[in-house]
């Protein structure tokens, strides 16, 4: 039996997070920042990568609802989900918040996945397996993992039994259901005054059969202060590379400077600033690390205030912008291309100066010089050019 209609997800972010409040300055756990985004948004982006999911309902505390409507719109503007979404108020208990979310699902929705925003590590592949089971006609699907600890039942501080752990499972979210069934379960629960800790329990109490699929050990719930360490453990850094290129022609203008080092006897260059072709290529490469445009955008040659300005200032400004974007630069590889002058006597001075400006060990800066075998405008001694490659690392935005 295959399902018809749309799949939606309800993301629960309406809890108070009292057990974590003291450890995070009173911030509710669903709003904790991780990889530049609040926890609830990481779950949203995971759902957005699943083609079968057509929309999301975010459930927030009533006191935060106006602020969070704006926040979700802001997040979607900068990192679009590509999905329809709604923002609704939660209730006093978890099950009340779920019921509020279910009430806002559209008529086209046939199945719903209910997820706790405090589980930001749930994978797209696990969610897809839940959908697969629902497609087969399951009344409810819950991801679960085997219990590895021995479990005891107790009365006060006295052990009353030891269940066979081979029959025990620790369940997770998201949990998936046909919408008409889970709505009916919540209506009955509301009328009968049931108190449950997950949605599958309601279907069990109705006599419906709920199946489990394989959960994930990594799909932990952020609940206690020690769980915050899990967020740190999963930080992942990714490399980024910027490439820069610049050219200046020879002629009456500025004395030659390369990498901040004067080159006595070198041809003069025509330029608006001090004409340091190597620093210009380096600055463009640094800007390229984070999509920051080029130096013409930030330092246009039409600005009279920049006349004869030191190109070192341009590099420092680019470095400042990279730092603001969370980039850590680890290496620079620079090449000057010119028939004249001979740069071998100045190579180590340039390397030392560039490393100092960039705050890097000299071992992480490489400076080369080459000719183009008397070909082209550099070979004809009409000008000089430089290329630069800069490597950095930055915190990954989201899980891949």
Coordinates of C-alpha atoms in Angstrom, one line a residue, residues 199-333:
X199 CA 3.4 10.3 20.2
X200 CA 3.7 6.6 19.4
X201 CA 2.4 5.8 22.9
X202 CA -1.0 7.2 22.0
X203 CA -1.4 4.9 19.1
X204 CA -0.3 2.0 21.3
X205 CA -3.0 2.9 23.8
X206 CA -5.5 2.9 20.9
X207 CA -4.5 -0.6 19.9
X208 CA -2.7 0.4 16.8
X209 CA 0.5 -1.4 15.7
X210 CA 3.6 0.8 15.6
X211 CA 6.8 -0.5 14.0
X212 CA 10.4 0.4 14.6
X213 CA 13.1 1.2 12.1
X214 CA 16.8 1.5 12.8
X215 CA 17.7 4.6 14.7
X216 CA 21.1 6.2 15.1
X217 CA 23.4 6.3 18.1
X218 CA 24.4 9.8 17.0
X219 CA 20.8 11.0 17.1
X220 CA 21.2 12.1 20.7
X221 CA 18.9 14.6 22.5
X222 CA 20.4 17.7 24.0
X223 CA 18.9 17.6 27.5
X224 CA 21.6 18.0 30.2
X225 CA 24.6 20.4 30.5
X226 CA 27.0 17.5 29.7
X227 CA 25.2 17.0 26.4
X228 CA 26.5 20.4 25.2
X229 CA 29.9 18.7 24.8
X230 CA 28.4 16.7 22.0
X231 CA 27.9 19.9 20.0
X232 CA 31.6 20.7 20.4
X233 CA 32.7 17.2 19.4
X234 CA 30.8 17.4 16.1
X235 CA 32.4 20.6 15.0
X236 CA 33.8 20.2 11.5
X237 CA 36.1 22.5 9.6
X238 CA 36.2 22.7 5.8
X239 CA 38.9 24.1 3.6
X240 CA 38.5 27.2 1.5
X241 CA 40.7 28.5 -1.3
X242 CA 41.0 32.0 -2.8
X243 CA 42.8 32.9 -6.0
X244 CA 44.0 36.4 -7.1
X245 CA 45.4 37.9 -10.2
X246 CA 46.6 41.4 -11.0
X247 CA 48.5 43.2 -13.8
X248 CA 50.3 46.6 -14.0
X249 CA 52.0 48.1 -17.1
X250 CA 55.3 49.8 -17.0
X251 CA 55.6 53.5 -17.5
X252 CA 56.0 56.8 -15.8
X253 CA 54.2 56.4 -12.4
X254 CA 55.2 54.7 -9.2
X255 CA 58.5 53.2 -8.1
X256 CA 58.3 49.4 -8.1
X257 CA 57.2 47.8 -4.8
X258 CA 56.4 44.1 -4.5
X259 CA 55.0 42.5 -1.3
X260 CA 55.7 45.8 0.5
X261 CA 59.4 45.7 -0.4
X262 CA 60.9 48.4 -2.7
X263 CA 62.7 47.1 -5.8
X264 CA 65.6 49.5 -6.5
X265 CA 66.2 50.0 -10.3
X266 CA 62.9 48.2 -11.2
X267 CA 60.7 49.8 -13.9
X268 CA 58.1 52.3 -12.7
X269 CA 54.5 51.1 -12.9
X270 CA 51.3 52.9 -13.8
X271 CA 48.9 52.7 -10.9
X272 CA 46.4 54.6 -8.8
X273 CA 47.7 53.2 -5.5
X274 CA 51.3 52.4 -4.9
X275 CA 51.2 49.8 -7.7
X276 CA 52.2 46.8 -5.6
X277 CA 51.0 44.1 -8.1
X278 CA 51.8 41.2 -5.7
X279 CA 49.8 42.7 -2.8
X280 CA 46.9 43.4 -5.1
X281 CA 46.8 39.7 -6.2
X282 CA 47.1 38.6 -2.6
X283 CA 44.3 40.8 -1.4
X284 CA 42.0 39.5 -4.1
X285 CA 42.9 35.9 -3.1
X286 CA 42.0 36.7 0.5
X287 CA 38.7 38.1 -0.5
X288 CA 38.1 35.1 -2.6
X289 CA 38.2 32.9 0.5
X290 CA 34.7 34.0 1.5
X291 CA 33.2 35.4 -1.7
X292 CA 34.1 39.0 -0.7
X293 CA 34.4 40.4 -4.2
X294 CA 37.6 42.1 -5.4
X295 CA 39.8 45.0 -4.4
X296 CA 38.1 47.1 -7.1
X297 CA 34.9 46.8 -5.2
X298 CA 36.4 47.9 -1.9
X299 CA 39.1 50.2 -3.2
X300 CA 38.0 51.7 -6.5
X301 CA 40.6 53.4 -8.6
X302 CA 38.2 56.3 -9.1
X303 CA 38.5 57.3 -5.4
X304 CA 40.9 60.2 -5.2
X305 CA 41.4 59.5 -1.5
X306 CA 43.2 56.3 -2.4
X307 CA 45.8 58.0 -4.6
X308 CA 49.2 56.5 -3.9
X309 CA 47.8 54.5 -0.9
X310 CA 50.0 51.7 0.5
X311 CA 48.8 48.4 -0.8
X312 CA 49.6 46.9 2.6
X313 CA 46.5 48.7 3.9
X314 CA 44.5 46.9 1.2
X315 CA 45.8 43.5 2.4
X316 CA 45.2 44.3 6.0
X317 CA 41.6 45.3 5.2
X318 CA 41.1 42.1 3.3
X319 CA 42.5 40.1 6.3
X320 CA 40.2 41.9 8.7
X321 CA 37.2 41.0 6.5
X322 CA 38.3 37.3 6.3
X323 CA 38.7 37.2 10.1
X324 CA 35.2 38.6 10.5
X325 CA 33.9 35.8 8.3
X326 CA 35.4 33.2 10.6
X327 CA 38.3 32.3 8.2
X328 CA 41.6 31.1 9.5
X329 CA 44.3 31.5 6.8
X330 CA 46.9 28.7 6.8
X331 CA 49.0 29.1 3.7
X332 CA 49.8 31.5 0.8
X333 CA 51.5 30.8 -2.5

